[in-house]
Amino acid sequence: MENIKKMETSFEASQVEAILNPTVKKWFFKRYPSFSLPQLHGVVPIHQRENILVSAPTGATKTLTGFLAILNELVDSAEKGVLQDKVYAVYISPLKALNNDIRTNLIEPLQEINELAGKNLGIRVGVRTGDTTASEKSTMLKRPPHILITTPESLAIMLSSIKFKDHLKSVDWCIIDEIHALAENKRGVHLSLNLERLQRMVGHMCRVGLSATVAPLEDVAQFLVGPNRPCTIVDVQFLKNFDVQVISPVPNLIDVTHGEMHQKMYELLDKLIQEHKTTLIFTNTRAATERVVDHLKHKFPSRYTENIGAHHGSLGKEMRLKLEERLRKGELKCVVCSTSLELGIDIGYIDLVVCLGSPKSVARFLQRAGRSGHRLHQTVKGRILVMDRDDLVECSVLLKSALEKRIDRLHIPSNALDVLAQTLDGMVLEQVWDEKELFETVKKSYCYRDLKWTDFSQILDYLAGKFVDLEDRHIYAKIWRQDGKVGKKGKLGRVIYMTNVGTIPDESFITVKIGDQTIGTLDEGFLERMKPGDVFVLGGETYMFKFSRGMVAQVTASANRPPTVPSWVSEMLPLSYDLALEIGKFRRLMLERFNAKESRQEMMKFINEYLYVDENAANSVYEYCKEQYDYSGKLPNDRSIIVEYFNDGIDKKIIFHTLYGRRVNDCLSRAVAFVIAKTEHKDVEVGMNDNGFYVAGDRKTSAVAALKFIKSERLPMVLNAAIEGSEVYKRRFRHCATRALMILRNYLGHQKRVGRQQVSSMILLSALRRLDANFSILKEAKREVLEDLMDIENTKKVIKGIEDGQIKLVELETKIPSPFAFNIALQGSLDVMKIEDKHEFLRRMHAMVLAKIAGKDVERVSSAAFVERAREKRDELKENLKREAWNLKHVPRFVKQELVRIIQGERSDIDPKFLEGITKYRAEIDANWPDELKKFLFTVLEDLRSGEFSYQQLWDEQATQEQLEADDKQRKLVDQLIMGSRRIKLDPLIRNDIFKMIEGEKEHFRPETLSWLREFVRKPVHKAWQDDIARFLKKKWDELK
């Protein structure tokens, strides 16, 4: 990576000033007191047209750093009368809403610069996305914007546009914002190829990447510019001060009832919210988001009414826009969201971020916490609230990594053949290409630096219609290929390409049926995790999966088997591999101290020095590790895998304590299960989470032998065979075939529904397997599953570690699961129980462990017996709920009928009038309905309201978070200060002090400033001062005096 270098020292302010046009310089210092650190590093290189990656926290002026040199050049050209009708700069972000935000933030400075210049300089800013109207596009074609704001998909369309692409032929700068959010998925792969198309058309182009906290920066820089071009990295990721803590609602996370834990958690949340102006709470699922809002409203009705809201991908566009507007205006005390506010528009002033449960990666935590203290010089304030001991250890290590600047590495997909097929189809629309020149152009993208000619050639063969049998599946040649040349074929090629551009797959819900009877619906991501024979919970009942056809899953009732796939599996974020290793390292250091017989006092000293935790948390971490050590004499860690043979006489599982994150454990569990199935000629039940996986049964020899059999060089072969018939492979093949334009989502204005896409893909998959088992899109579907969804590369490292003896396998037999095994051993069973029963069961298991450690006899309880009792309690509850529903007074009969259907487990085809009535008559229901019935209804309400969800829809909805008004209070104060101080000719030193006050500083102001402020408050307000700044100055004086 000799072409990538880090900037060690910034430029002097005088050097930045020297390049600024006088008008721009005047504007800048009227608006800002000085250059920020990112600006001191980045503005000069961008002016000199050097490629640059700027990594800085949210609110650290990254965007202005990217644009200042560009605005400067445009203003200078305009004043000299040489501004051309062309696109000078292209700005690309993943969100349409962010694009609209950027446009607003550029238009305002340009208007101010026009005022200073005394004339309209004629600098144009335009947004081109899927929402742009035909008339707006026509205007852009006649008078192109000097700064073009767009998305990756719209860039691809413009590059293939017959007329508009001419406006892009002399672009000087290309800014990629939120580059970390693009680099890790196929949208980024798509963009990287289209940047090469743009670069080839332009010649030289300065690429500017703007990123939040991310690692490794060298890889992201190469993603930005390609493998051989130079790039300078500006790393000011830890520019801000951090106030971050791991907190718990109770001192002891295990010896407490669920009711107490629940109450204390909401009391703590309420306390945190009331102590701050605006709090943003992150959950990890959409259902949890709604639940937290609902509980806060009902536990503290006097404090939370209209001042709290939920924000997630399933909300309608209008509701989300309204909530965001209120958030910017400061009307909301608290907003609870899933992942929908991690990226995107400025949502106003947030002074506290709370993460409920682990964010699962250091980078994600820093991104979430960075939503607080959004302005430069403000402190990032974040709290991670943990509810169990695994989360406590995980989040404590996560916090240590964050504060010590160890960020998990980003995975950038490589050699995605489906995206390649789509992009090549677009490229041949432009011209006839020489194949080798086309290949070399593609390889200039970092994502295709290792592309093999054979793979490239096979994609050309597919596009050229070499596989004649595919015509039976209505897949026709899109290009011609002859004598080393390729070109477009057919009149409809451009229309088909432009209406099917993009990489985000359509997704939908799966209908679950027993025969012809509809039971409910499942998230498609949930179905991906299942194989025939798996048992899952839906509507409180257990079902066994048989097979899927299109968007229908056929199941049978399975009353006596515990679930094998936990209900959270498709929504929960996976633990990053790097963070998992750090947790494993901490466990190893604890094991070394236990083995050395260190005293509790010595170990507590180590925990307090190693982790950033309070005394309660340190005690809980110590007790958890001590119990595991006392019970088993071992702690699984980064260099030791414990294989635990658990057998309580009823339930038998082999638990592998592989703390490597769910993506690695998915690979390991599938590989082990596949090897056992092949040797024993029958399927085996497996389950996994971030901390390990299990194989059901009592196969002591075969389980460990299977793990040892999977050599690192054999792993790809084993896993390719293991996923061949899996649901995840079938679903991902549809995604890949759609990207590669084998299945068209849109043909001549007709949209193909997801169900039809899936049916088409299943027929196509069968045909391709017969045609060529190594067909490029089949290979790509497997690559996506194993490299992007799972983590085969780090799995190889684990397997290699076992082979080399760096990772030891240690075997252990237990009749009660060891403390570290509780969650993995019981994950399926826990889904059947009510949450109170889950908590009570874990407490009982904990008591059994402590009794065994103490050498006492204790009445054992098996998970199967506990589950059976939970089922009986649930059945009794169902009958009681149905009685209460039928006995409701003054309630329409259809409402009672719908209630009974829902109590029996129905979650589909719920009458919309029923749902409207529940919302409309919420107060009456609260006042008059029986407590158990109310509690049940409001618990399942989010499931009932879930419409058709897709990842495409999620991105689209995020992308349409348009900023309706710029109501940034701090910016407003700055603007009014500039105008007022200019009118009364305020001393610049005093003005700079007031800038600092607006930015949140509370002390170290000049005596002259305080004297001026005292006089300001005593006298009538001068007409030069507008209301907001006048109120602010009076309030500030009251605080300072």
mmCIF file of N, CA and C in Angstrom, residues 82-90 124 140-148 165-172:
data_model
loop_
_atom_site.group_PDB
_atom_site.id
_atom_site.type_symbol
_atom_site.label_atom_id
_atom_site.label_comp_id
_atom_site.label_asym_id
_atom_site.label_seq_id
_atom_site.Cartn_x
_atom_site.Cartn_y
_atom_site.Cartn_z
ATOM 1 N N VAL A 82 -15.393 32.992 -15.925
ATOM 2 C CA VAL A 82 -14.994 31.797 -16.684
ATOM 3 C C VAL A 82 -15.726 30.534 -16.206
ATOM 4 N N LEU A 83 -16.817 30.701 -15.443
ATOM 5 C CA LEU A 83 -17.593 29.544 -14.958
ATOM 6 C C LEU A 83 -18.336 28.916 -16.134
ATOM 7 N N GLN A 84 -18.099 27.624 -16.357
ATOM 8 C CA GLN A 84 -18.678 26.947 -17.520
ATOM 9 C C GLN A 84 -19.991 26.254 -17.170
ATOM 10 N N ASP A 85 -20.768 25.954 -18.212
ATOM 11 C CA ASP A 85 -21.996 25.173 -18.038
ATOM 12 C C ASP A 85 -21.648 23.690 -18.029
ATOM 13 N N LYS A 86 -21.127 23.216 -16.911
ATOM 14 C CA LYS A 86 -20.761 21.806 -16.800
ATOM 15 C C LYS A 86 -20.836 21.398 -15.337
ATOM 16 N N VAL A 87 -20.778 20.102 -15.103
ATOM 17 C CA VAL A 87 -20.726 19.589 -13.729
ATOM 18 C C VAL A 87 -19.265 19.587 -13.284
ATOM 19 N N TYR A 88 -18.964 20.354 -12.254
ATOM 20 C CA TYR A 88 -17.607 20.399 -11.709
ATOM 21 C C TYR A 88 -17.408 19.323 -10.635
ATOM 22 N N ALA A 89 -18.445 19.108 -9.831
ATOM 23 C CA ALA A 89 -18.311 18.174 -8.698
ATOM 24 C C ALA A 89 -19.541 17.296 -8.599
ATOM 25 N N VAL A 90 -19.318 16.021 -8.330
ATOM 26 C CA VAL A 90 -20.400 15.067 -8.075
ATOM 27 C C VAL A 90 -20.311 14.635 -6.618
ATOM 28 N N ARG A 124 -24.849 26.831 -9.556
ATOM 29 C CA ARG A 124 -26.039 25.996 -9.434
ATOM 30 C C ARG A 124 -25.737 24.690 -8.686
ATOM 31 N N MET A 140 -31.969 20.257 -15.986
ATOM 32 C CA MET A 140 -30.562 19.922 -15.749
ATOM 33 C C MET A 140 -29.823 19.654 -17.051
ATOM 34 N N LEU A 141 -30.531 19.074 -18.002
ATOM 35 C CA LEU A 141 -29.898 18.760 -19.279
ATOM 36 C C LEU A 141 -29.518 20.047 -20.022
ATOM 37 N N LYS A 142 -30.402 21.051 -19.916
ATOM 38 C CA LYS A 142 -30.124 22.321 -20.592
ATOM 39 C C LYS A 142 -29.092 23.150 -19.826
ATOM 40 N N ARG A 143 -29.244 23.178 -18.505
ATOM 41 C CA ARG A 143 -28.323 23.960 -17.668
ATOM 42 C C ARG A 143 -27.852 23.075 -16.513
ATOM 43 N N PRO A 144 -26.808 22.299 -16.726
ATOM 44 C CA PRO A 144 -26.382 21.334 -15.697
ATOM 45 C C PRO A 144 -25.939 22.026 -14.411
ATOM 46 N N PRO A 145 -26.197 21.410 -13.265
ATOM 47 C CA PRO A 145 -25.716 21.988 -12.000
ATOM 48 C C PRO A 145 -24.194 21.909 -11.931
ATOM 49 N N HIS A 146 -23.591 22.912 -11.323
ATOM 50 C CA HIS A 146 -22.138 22.880 -11.150
ATOM 51 C C HIS A 146 -21.755 21.858 -10.084
ATOM 52 N N ILE A 147 -22.642 21.706 -9.086
ATOM 53 C CA ILE A 147 -22.473 20.642 -8.084
ATOM 54 C C ILE A 147 -23.674 19.714 -8.216
ATOM 55 N N LEU A 148 -23.433 18.472 -8.575
ATOM 56 C CA LEU A 148 -24.485 17.481 -8.777
ATOM 57 C C LEU A 148 -24.516 16.523 -7.593
ATOM 58 N N LYS A 165 -24.708 12.263 -19.995
ATOM 59 C CA LYS A 165 -23.339 11.846 -19.663
ATOM 60 C C LYS A 165 -22.297 12.823 -20.212
ATOM 61 N N ASP A 166 -22.660 13.575 -21.261
ATOM 62 C CA ASP A 166 -21.719 14.558 -21.808
ATOM 63 C C ASP A 166 -21.381 15.643 -20.786
ATOM 64 N N HIS A 167 -22.327 15.931 -19.885
ATOM 65 C CA HIS A 167 -22.084 16.945 -18.855
ATOM 66 C C HIS A 167 -21.103 16.460 -17.787
ATOM 67 N N LEU A 168 -20.863 15.149 -17.778
ATOM 68 C CA LEU A 168 -19.977 14.576 -16.755
ATOM 69 C C LEU A 168 -18.540 14.404 -17.255
ATOM 70 N N LYS A 169 -18.291 14.796 -18.495
ATOM 71 C CA LYS A 169 -17.001 14.465 -19.100
ATOM 72 C C LYS A 169 -15.831 15.290 -18.582
ATOM 73 N N SER A 170 -16.116 16.344 -17.820
ATOM 74 C CA SER A 170 -14.995 17.128 -17.269
ATOM 75 C C SER A 170 -15.187 17.386 -15.783
ATOM 76 N N VAL A 171 -15.714 16.398 -15.079
ATOM 77 C CA VAL A 171 -15.858 16.498 -13.618
ATOM 78 C C VAL A 171 -14.472 16.578 -12.980
ATOM 79 N N ASP A 172 -14.313 17.502 -12.047
ATOM 80 C CA ASP A 172 -13.028 17.660 -11.351
ATOM 81 C C ASP A 172 -12.981 16.908 -10.025
#
